[in-house]
CSV table of C-alpha atoms and ligand atoms in Angstrom, one decimal:
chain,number,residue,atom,x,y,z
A,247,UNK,CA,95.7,-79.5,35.6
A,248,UNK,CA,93.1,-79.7,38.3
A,249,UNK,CA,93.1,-77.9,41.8
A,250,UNK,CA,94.1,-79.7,44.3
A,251,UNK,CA,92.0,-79.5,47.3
A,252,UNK,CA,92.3,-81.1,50.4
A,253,UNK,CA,89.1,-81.3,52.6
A,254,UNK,CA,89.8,-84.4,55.3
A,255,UNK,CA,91.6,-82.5,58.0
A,256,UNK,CA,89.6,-84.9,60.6
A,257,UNK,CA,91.5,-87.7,58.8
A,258,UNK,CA,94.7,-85.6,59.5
A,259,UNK,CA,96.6,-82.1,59.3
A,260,UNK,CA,99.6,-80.8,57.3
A,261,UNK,CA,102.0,-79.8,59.6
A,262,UNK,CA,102.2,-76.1,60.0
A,263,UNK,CA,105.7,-74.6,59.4
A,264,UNK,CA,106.2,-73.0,62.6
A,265,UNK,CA,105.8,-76.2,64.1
A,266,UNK,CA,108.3,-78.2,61.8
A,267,UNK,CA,111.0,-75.4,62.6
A,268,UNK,CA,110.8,-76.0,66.1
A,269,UNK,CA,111.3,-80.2,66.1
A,270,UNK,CA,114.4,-79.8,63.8
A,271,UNK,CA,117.0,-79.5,66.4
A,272,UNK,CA,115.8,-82.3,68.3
A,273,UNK,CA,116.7,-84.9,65.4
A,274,UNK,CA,120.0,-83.3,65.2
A,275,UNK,CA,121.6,-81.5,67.3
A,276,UNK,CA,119.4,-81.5,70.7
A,277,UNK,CA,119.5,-85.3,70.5
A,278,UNK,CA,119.6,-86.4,73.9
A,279,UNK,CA,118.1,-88.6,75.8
A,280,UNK,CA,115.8,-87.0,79.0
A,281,UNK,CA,116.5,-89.9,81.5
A,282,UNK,CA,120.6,-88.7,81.0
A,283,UNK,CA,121.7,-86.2,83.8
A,284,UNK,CA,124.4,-84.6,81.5
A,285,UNK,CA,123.7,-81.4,79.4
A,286,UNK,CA,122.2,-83.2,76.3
A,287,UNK,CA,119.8,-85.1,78.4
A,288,UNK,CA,118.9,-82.0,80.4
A,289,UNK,CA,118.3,-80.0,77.4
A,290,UNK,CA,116.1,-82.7,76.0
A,291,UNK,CA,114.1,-82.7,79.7
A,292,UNK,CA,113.5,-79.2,79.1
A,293,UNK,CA,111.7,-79.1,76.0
A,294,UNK,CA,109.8,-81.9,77.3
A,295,UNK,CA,109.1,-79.5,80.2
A,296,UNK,CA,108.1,-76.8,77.7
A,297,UNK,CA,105.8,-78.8,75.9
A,298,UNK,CA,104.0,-80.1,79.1
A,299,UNK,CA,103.3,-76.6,80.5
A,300,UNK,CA,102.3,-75.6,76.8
A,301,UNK,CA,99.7,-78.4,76.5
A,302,UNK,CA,98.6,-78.0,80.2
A,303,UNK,CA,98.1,-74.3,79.5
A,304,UNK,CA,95.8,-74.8,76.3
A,305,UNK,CA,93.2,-77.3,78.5
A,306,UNK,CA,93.3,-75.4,82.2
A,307,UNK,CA,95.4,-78.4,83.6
A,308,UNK,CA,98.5,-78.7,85.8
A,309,UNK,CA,102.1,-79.3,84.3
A,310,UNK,CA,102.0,-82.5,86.3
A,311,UNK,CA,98.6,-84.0,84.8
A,312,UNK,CA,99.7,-84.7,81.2
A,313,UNK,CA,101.5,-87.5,80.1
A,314,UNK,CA,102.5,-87.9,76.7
A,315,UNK,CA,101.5,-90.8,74.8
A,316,UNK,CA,102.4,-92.3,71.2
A,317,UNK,CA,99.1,-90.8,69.9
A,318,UNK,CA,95.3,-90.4,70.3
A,319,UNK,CA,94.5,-94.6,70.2
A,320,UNK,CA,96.8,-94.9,73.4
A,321,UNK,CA,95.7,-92.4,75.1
A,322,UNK,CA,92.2,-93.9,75.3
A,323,UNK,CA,93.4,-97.3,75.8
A,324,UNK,CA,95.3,-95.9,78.5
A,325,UNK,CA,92.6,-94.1,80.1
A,326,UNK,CA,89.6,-96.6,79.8
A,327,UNK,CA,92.0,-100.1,80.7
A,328,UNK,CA,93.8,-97.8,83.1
A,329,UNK,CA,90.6,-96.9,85.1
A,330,UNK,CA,89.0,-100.2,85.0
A,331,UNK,CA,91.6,-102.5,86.2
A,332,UNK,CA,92.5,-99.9,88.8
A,333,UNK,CA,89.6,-99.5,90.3
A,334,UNK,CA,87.9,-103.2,89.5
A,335,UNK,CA,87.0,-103.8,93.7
A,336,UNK,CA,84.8,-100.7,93.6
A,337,UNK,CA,82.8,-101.7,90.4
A,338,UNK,CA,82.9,-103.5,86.5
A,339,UNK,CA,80.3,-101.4,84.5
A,340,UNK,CA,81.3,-98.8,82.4
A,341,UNK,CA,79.2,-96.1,79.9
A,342,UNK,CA,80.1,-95.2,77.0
A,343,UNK,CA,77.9,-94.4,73.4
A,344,UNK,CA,77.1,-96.5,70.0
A,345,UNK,CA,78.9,-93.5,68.6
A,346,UNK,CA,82.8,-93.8,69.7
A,347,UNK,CA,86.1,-93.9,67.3
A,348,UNK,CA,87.1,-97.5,67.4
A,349,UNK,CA,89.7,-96.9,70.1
A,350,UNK,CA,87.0,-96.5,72.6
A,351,UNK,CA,84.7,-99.0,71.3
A,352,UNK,CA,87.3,-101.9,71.0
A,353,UNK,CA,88.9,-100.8,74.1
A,354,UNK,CA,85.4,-101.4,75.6
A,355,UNK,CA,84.6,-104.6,73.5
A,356,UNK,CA,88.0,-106.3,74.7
A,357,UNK,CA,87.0,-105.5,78.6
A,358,UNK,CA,83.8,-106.9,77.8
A,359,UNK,CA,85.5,-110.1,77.2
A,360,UNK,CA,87.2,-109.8,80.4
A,361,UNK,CA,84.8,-109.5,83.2
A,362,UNK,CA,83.5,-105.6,82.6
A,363,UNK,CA,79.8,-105.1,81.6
A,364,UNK,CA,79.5,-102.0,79.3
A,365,UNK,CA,76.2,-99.8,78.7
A,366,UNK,CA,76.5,-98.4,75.0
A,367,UNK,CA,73.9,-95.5,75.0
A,368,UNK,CA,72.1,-94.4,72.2
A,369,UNK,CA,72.1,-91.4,70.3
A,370,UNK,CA,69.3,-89.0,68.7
A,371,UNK,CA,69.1,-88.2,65.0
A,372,UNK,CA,71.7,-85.2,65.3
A,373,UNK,CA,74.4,-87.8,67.0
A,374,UNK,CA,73.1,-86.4,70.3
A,375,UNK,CA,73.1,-88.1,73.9
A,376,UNK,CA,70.5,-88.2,75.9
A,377,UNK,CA,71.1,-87.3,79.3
A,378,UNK,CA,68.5,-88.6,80.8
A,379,UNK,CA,69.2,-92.4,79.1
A,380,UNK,CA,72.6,-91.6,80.8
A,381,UNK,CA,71.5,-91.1,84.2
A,382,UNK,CA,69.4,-94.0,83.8
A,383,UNK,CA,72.2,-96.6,83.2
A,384,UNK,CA,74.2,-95.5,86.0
A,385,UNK,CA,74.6,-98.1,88.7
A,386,UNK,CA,76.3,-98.3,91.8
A,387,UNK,CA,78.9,-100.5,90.0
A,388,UNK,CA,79.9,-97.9,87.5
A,389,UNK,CA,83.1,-96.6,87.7
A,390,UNK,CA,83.6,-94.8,84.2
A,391,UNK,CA,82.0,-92.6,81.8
A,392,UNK,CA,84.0,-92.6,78.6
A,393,UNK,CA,82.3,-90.3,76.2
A,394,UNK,CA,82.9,-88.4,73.2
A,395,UNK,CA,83.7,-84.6,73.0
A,396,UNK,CA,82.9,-83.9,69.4
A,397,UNK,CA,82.1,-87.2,67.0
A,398,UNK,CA,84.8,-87.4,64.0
A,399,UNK,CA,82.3,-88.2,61.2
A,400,UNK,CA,79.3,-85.9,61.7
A,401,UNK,CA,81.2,-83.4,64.2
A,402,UNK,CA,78.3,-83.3,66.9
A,403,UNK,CA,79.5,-81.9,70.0
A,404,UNK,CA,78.3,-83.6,73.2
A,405,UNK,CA,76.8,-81.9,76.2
A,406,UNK,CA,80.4,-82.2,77.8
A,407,UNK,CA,79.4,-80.0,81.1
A,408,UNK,CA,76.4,-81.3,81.7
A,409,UNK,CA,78.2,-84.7,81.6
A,410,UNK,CA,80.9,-83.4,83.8
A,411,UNK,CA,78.7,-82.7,86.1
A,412,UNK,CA,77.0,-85.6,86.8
A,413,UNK,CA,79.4,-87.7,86.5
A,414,UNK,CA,81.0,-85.8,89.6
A,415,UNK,CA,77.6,-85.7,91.6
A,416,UNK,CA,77.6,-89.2,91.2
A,417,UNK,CA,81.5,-89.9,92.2
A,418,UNK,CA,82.2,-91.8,88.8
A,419,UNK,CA,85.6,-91.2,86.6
A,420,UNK,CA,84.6,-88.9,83.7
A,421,UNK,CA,87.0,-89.5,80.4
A,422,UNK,CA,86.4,-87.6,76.5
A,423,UNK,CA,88.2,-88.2,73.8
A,424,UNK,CA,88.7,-84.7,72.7
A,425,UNK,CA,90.6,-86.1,69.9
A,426,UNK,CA,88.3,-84.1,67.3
A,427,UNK,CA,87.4,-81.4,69.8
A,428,UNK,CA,91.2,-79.9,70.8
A,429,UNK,CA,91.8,-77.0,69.0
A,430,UNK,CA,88.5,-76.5,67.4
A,431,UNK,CA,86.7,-75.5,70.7
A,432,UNK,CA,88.0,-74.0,74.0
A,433,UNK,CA,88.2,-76.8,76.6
A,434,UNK,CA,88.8,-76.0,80.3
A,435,UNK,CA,88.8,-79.6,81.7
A,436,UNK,CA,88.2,-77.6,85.6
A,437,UNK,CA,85.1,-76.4,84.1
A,438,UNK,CA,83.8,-79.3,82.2
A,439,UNK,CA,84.6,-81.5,85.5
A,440,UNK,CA,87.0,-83.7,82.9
A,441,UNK,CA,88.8,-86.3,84.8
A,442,UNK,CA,90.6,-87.5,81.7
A,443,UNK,CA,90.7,-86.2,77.9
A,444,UNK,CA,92.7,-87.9,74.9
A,445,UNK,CA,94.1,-85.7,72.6
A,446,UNK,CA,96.3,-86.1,69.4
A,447,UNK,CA,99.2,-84.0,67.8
A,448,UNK,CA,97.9,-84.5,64.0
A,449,UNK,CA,94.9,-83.5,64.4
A,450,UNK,CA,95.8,-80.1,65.0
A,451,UNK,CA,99.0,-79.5,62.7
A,452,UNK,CA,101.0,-81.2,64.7
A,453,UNK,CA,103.0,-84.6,64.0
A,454,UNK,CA,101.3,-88.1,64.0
A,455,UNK,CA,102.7,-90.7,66.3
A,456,UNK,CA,102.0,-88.6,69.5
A,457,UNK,CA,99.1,-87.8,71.8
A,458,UNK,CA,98.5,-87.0,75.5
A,459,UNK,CA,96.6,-87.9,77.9
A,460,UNK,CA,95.2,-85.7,80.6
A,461,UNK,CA,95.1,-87.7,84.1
A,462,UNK,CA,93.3,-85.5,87.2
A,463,UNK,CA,95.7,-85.5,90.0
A,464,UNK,CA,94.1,-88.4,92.5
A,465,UNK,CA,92.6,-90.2,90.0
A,466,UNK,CA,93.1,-93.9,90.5
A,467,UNK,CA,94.7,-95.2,87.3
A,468,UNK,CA,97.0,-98.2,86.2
A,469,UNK,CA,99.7,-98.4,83.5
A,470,UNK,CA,99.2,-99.2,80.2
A,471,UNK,CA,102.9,-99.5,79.4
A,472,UNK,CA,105.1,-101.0,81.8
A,473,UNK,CA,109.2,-100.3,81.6
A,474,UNK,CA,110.7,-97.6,82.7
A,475,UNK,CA,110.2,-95.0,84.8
A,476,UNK,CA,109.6,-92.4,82.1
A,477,UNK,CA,106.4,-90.0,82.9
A,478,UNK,CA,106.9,-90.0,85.9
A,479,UNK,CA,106.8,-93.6,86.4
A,480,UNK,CA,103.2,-94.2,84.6
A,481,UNK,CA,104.4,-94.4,80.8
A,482,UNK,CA,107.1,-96.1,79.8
A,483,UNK,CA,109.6,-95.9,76.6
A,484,UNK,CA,112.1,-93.3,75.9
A,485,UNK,CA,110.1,-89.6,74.9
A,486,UNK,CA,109.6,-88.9,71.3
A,487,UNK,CA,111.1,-85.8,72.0
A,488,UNK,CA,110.6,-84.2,68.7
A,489,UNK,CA,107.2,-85.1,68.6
A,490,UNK,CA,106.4,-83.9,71.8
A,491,UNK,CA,107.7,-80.5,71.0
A,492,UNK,CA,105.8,-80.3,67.8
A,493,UNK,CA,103.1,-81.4,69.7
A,494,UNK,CA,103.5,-78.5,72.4
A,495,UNK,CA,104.2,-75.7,69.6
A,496,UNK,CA,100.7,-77.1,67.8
A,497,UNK,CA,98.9,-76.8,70.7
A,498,UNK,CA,100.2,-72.9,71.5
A,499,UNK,CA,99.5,-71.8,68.3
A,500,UNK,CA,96.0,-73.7,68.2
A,501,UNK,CA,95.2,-71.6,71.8
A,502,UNK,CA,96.4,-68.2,70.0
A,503,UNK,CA,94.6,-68.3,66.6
A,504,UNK,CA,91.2,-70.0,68.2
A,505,UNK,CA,89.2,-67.5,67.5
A,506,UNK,CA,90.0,-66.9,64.2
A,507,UNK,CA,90.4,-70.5,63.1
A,508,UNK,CA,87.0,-71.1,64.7
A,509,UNK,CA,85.6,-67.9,62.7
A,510,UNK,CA,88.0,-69.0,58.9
A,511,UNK,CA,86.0,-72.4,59.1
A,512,UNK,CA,82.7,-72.3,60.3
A,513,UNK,CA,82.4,-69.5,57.7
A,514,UNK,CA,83.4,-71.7,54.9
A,515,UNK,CA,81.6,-74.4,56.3
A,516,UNK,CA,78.2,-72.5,56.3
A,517,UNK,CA,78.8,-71.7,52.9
A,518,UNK,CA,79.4,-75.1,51.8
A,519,UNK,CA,76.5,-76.6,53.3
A,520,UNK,CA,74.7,-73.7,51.7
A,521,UNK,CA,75.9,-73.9,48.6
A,522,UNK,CA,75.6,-77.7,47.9
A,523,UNK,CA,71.7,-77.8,49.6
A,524,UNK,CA,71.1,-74.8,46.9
A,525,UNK,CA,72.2,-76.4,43.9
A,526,UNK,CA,71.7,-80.6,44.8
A,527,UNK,CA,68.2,-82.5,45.8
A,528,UNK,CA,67.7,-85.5,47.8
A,529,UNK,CA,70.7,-84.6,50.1
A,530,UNK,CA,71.1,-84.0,54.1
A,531,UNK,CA,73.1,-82.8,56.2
A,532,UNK,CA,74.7,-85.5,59.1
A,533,UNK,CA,74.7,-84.4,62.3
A,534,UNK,CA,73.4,-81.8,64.6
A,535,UNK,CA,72.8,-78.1,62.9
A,536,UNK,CA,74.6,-76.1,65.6
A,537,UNK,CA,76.5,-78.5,68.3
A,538,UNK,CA,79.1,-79.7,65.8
A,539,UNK,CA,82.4,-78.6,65.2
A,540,UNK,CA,83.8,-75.4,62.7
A,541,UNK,CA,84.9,-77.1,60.5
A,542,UNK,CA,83.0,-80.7,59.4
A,543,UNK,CA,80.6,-81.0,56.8
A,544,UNK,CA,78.7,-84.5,56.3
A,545,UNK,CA,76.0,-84.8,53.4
A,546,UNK,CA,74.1,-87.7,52.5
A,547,UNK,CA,73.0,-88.5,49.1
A,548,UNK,CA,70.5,-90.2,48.4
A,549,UNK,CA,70.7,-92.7,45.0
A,550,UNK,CA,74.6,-92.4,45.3
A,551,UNK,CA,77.2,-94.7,46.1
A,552,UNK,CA,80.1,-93.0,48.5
A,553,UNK,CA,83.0,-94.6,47.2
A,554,UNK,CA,82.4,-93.9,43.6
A,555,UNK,CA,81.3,-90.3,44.6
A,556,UNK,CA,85.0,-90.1,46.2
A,557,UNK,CA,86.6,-91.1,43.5
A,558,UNK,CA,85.0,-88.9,41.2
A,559,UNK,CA,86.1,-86.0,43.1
A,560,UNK,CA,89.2,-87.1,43.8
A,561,UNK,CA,89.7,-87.3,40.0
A,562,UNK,CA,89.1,-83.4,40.3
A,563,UNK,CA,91.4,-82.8,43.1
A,564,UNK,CA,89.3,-83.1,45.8
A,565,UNK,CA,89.8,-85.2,48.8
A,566,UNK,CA,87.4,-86.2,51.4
A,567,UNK,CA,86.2,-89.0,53.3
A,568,UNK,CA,83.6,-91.4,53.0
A,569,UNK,CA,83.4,-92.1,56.5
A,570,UNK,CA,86.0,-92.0,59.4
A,571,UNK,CA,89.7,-92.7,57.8
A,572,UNK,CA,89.8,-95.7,59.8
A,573,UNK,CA,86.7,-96.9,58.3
A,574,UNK,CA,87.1,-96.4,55.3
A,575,UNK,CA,88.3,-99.0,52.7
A,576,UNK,CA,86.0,-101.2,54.3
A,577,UNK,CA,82.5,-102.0,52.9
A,578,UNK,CA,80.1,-102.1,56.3
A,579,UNK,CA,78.3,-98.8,56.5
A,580,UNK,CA,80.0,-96.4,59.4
A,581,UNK,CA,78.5,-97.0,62.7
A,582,UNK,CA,77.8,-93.6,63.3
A,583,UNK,CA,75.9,-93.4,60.6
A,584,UNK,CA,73.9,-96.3,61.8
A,585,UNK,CA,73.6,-95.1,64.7
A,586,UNK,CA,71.7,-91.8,63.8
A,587,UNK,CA,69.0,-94.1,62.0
A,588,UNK,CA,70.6,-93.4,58.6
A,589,UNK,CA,69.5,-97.0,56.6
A,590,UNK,CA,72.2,-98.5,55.0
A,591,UNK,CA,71.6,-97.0,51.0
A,592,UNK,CA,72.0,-93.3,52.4
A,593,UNK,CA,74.4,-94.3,54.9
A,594,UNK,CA,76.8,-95.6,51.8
A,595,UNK,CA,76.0,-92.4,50.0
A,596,UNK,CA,77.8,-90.1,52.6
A,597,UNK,CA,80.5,-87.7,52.1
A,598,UNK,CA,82.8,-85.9,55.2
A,599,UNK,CA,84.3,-83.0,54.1
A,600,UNK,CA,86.2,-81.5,56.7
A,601,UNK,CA,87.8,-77.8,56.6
A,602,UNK,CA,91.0,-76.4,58.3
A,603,UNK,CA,92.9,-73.4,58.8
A,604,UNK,CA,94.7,-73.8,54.7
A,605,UNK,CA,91.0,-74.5,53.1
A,606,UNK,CA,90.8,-71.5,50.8
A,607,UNK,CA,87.0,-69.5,49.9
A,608,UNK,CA,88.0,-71.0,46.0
A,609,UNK,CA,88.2,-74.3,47.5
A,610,UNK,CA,84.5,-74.1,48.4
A,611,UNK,CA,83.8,-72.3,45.3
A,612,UNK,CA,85.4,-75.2,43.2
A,613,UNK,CA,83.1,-77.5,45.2
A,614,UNK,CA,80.4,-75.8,44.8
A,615,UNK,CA,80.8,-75.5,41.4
A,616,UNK,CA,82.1,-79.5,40.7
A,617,UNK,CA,80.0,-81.4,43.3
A,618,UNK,CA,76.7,-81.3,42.1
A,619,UNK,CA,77.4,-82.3,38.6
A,620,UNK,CA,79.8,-85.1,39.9
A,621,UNK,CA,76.1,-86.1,42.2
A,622,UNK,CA,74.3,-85.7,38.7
A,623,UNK,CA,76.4,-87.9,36.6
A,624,UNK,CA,76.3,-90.7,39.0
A,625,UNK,CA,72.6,-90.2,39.5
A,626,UNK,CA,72.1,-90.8,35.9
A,627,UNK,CA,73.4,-94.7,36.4
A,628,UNK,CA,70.8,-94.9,39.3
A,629,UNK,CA,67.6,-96.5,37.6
A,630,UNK,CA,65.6,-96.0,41.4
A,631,UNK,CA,66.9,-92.0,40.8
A,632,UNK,CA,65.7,-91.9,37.1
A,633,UNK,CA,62.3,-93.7,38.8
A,634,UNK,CA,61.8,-90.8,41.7
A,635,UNK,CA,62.5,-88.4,38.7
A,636,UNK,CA,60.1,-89.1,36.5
A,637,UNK,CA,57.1,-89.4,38.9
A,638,UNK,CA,56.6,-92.9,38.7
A,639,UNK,CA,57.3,-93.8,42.5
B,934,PLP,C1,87.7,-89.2,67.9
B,934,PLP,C2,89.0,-89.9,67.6
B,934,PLP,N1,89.6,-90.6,68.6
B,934,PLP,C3,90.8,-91.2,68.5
B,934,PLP,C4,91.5,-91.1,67.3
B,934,PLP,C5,92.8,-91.8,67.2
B,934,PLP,O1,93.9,-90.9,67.3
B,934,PLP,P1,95.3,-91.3,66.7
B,934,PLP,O2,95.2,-91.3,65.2
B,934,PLP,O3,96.2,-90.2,67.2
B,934,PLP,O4,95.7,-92.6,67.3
B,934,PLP,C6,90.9,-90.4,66.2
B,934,PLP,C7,91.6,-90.4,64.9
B,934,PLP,O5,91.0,-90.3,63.9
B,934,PLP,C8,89.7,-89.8,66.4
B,934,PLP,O6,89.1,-89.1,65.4
């Protein structure tokens, strides 16, 4: 029997323990509804409460600037449609990069359709913005800059303070999906000059289904979901309660083992990307060297097909990702990868493997030790490889 070995925890977490032991009672027991004003209702209000002032804790924000959503996608619907129909009299242009997770670029591409112009900037080799390309598009229309924190395929982390920053200087709403970033770097959205940040429960061992979404007190913003007058009036629907308090018990424990989590997997990380560019030819590594986060690894192979190389290792045990999860399945080549000037033959020969807090030093050692012959074998089918290897290119 094979090891298993689970290496797409951008794609998603397992839920820790800790965090399952403190939803239980809220399927059971602590059932109640927080709009009620009798004991079960106030008792659901609370952990509600809890959760806020845990979440607002782990990002430098006030109690009353997060509002729970039903999971990262909402929150930057929420934030980018929010912002631009509520501030549509002061401006229609909006900036955003050739790099975002669908729920920004959609989002964008829909407003596009209805009366918004969007700049999509470009991005260096590493995945990088320029910031110089950025101050450039700014025009006395724009009303929102809505750009990544850390990419989900290659992991490059953007210059979020510098962004902050001008953004600010120039009076224009600042939003990041932090989706990817939250819990793998410290955030202090005072210090970064954040506006608004997404962020997701099951990306850092929470549950799936619920998100937040960070809203700086005065910042102009409409609803996304109309209804009651849950979230303080600006997100309707009854709370999922347990949810939200896995969500706040994730993000506690994500605050009190940061360091160490940080350390656990940009260690095994490093000796990943060390260990595979040792052993393997023709292969790179995706995205920037040091601006990326602890824990992503993205190689691309040259002569290799992704999806066959995925399913070789997954025959092994080992599960990663050929792209983003919500890309994948589908046979265009990722627009990241397109984006970093990857053509489309390496771009399809990619592989995100992404490492988390259970990832194990024998879980590297078994890749290490299965990936390169998995990249020979398939090579051997490549008549271009067996051209390049014999000298006759
Ligand atoms: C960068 C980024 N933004 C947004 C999302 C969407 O989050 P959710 O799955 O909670 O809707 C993801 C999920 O993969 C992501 O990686």
């Amino acid at each position: 029997m094979n090891q298993r070995v689970y290496l797409d925890y951008s794609a998603t977490t397992p839920m820790k323990q800790e965090v399952l032991n403190e939803m239980l009672p809220y399927f059971t027991e602590k059932f109640g509804n927080p709009s009620s004003i009798h004991a079960y209702g106030r008792e659901a209000k609370q952990a509600v409460d809890v959760a806020r002032d845990r979440l607002a804790k782990a990002m430098g924000a006030k109690q009353d600037e997060v509002f729970f959503t039903g999971g990262g996608s909402e929150a930057d619907n929420w934030a980018i449609k929010g912002i631009a129909y509520a501030n549509k009299q002061k401006g229609n242009h909006i900036i955003t990069t050739k790099i975002e997770h669908h729920a920004v670029l959609h989002t964008c591409e829909y407003l596009e359709k209805n009366g918004f112009e969007v700049s999509y900037l470009d991005v260096d080799q590493y995945g990088m913005i320029d910031i110089n390309q950025l101050k450039n598009a700014i025009t006395d229309r724009t009303i929102l800059i809505t750009l990544m924190f850390a990419n989900n395929e290659i992991g490059t982390i953007q210059p979020i303070k510098e962004i902050g920053a001008l953004a600010k200087e120039k009076g224009i709403y600042f939003h990041t999906d932090a989706v990817q970033a939250f819990g793998n770097v410290k955030i202090d959205v005072n210090d970064l000059n954040i506006d608004l940040m997404s962020i997701s429960a099951h990306k850092i061992y929470g549950p799936k289904g619920v998100g937040a979404l960070y809203i700086r007190k005065g910042v102009k913003i409409n609803s996304l979901i109309h209804g009651g007058a849950q979230e303080r009036r600006r997100r309707a629907g009854t709370e999922n309660i347990p949810g939200i308090v896995g969500f706040g018990k994730a993000a506690e424990l994500a605050m009190e083992t940061l360091e160490t989590h940080i350390s656990h997997t940009t260690s095994l990380r490093d000796k990943l990307v060390k260990g595979i560019m040792e052993k393997v030819d023709y292969v790179r590594l995706n995205g920037h060297p040091i601006h990326r986060l602890p824990g992503n690894v993205n190689f691309a192979f040259e002569f290799i097909e992704g999806e066959s190389l995925l399913l070789s290792l997954d025959m092994l045990g080992i599960s990663g990702s050929s792209g983003s999860a919500c890309t994948s399945g589908s046979l265009d080549p990722s627009h990241v990868l397109m984006a970093i000037g990857l053509s489309h033959e390496i771009a399809h020969g990619s592989l995100r493997l992404t490492i988390g807090d259970f990832t194990k030093e024998e879980d590297i050692d078994y890749v290490i030790a299965e990936l390169p012959k998995v990249v020979d074998r398939l090579r051997q089918m490549s008549p271009l490889y067996e051209k390049v290897k014999g000298g006759l290119k």
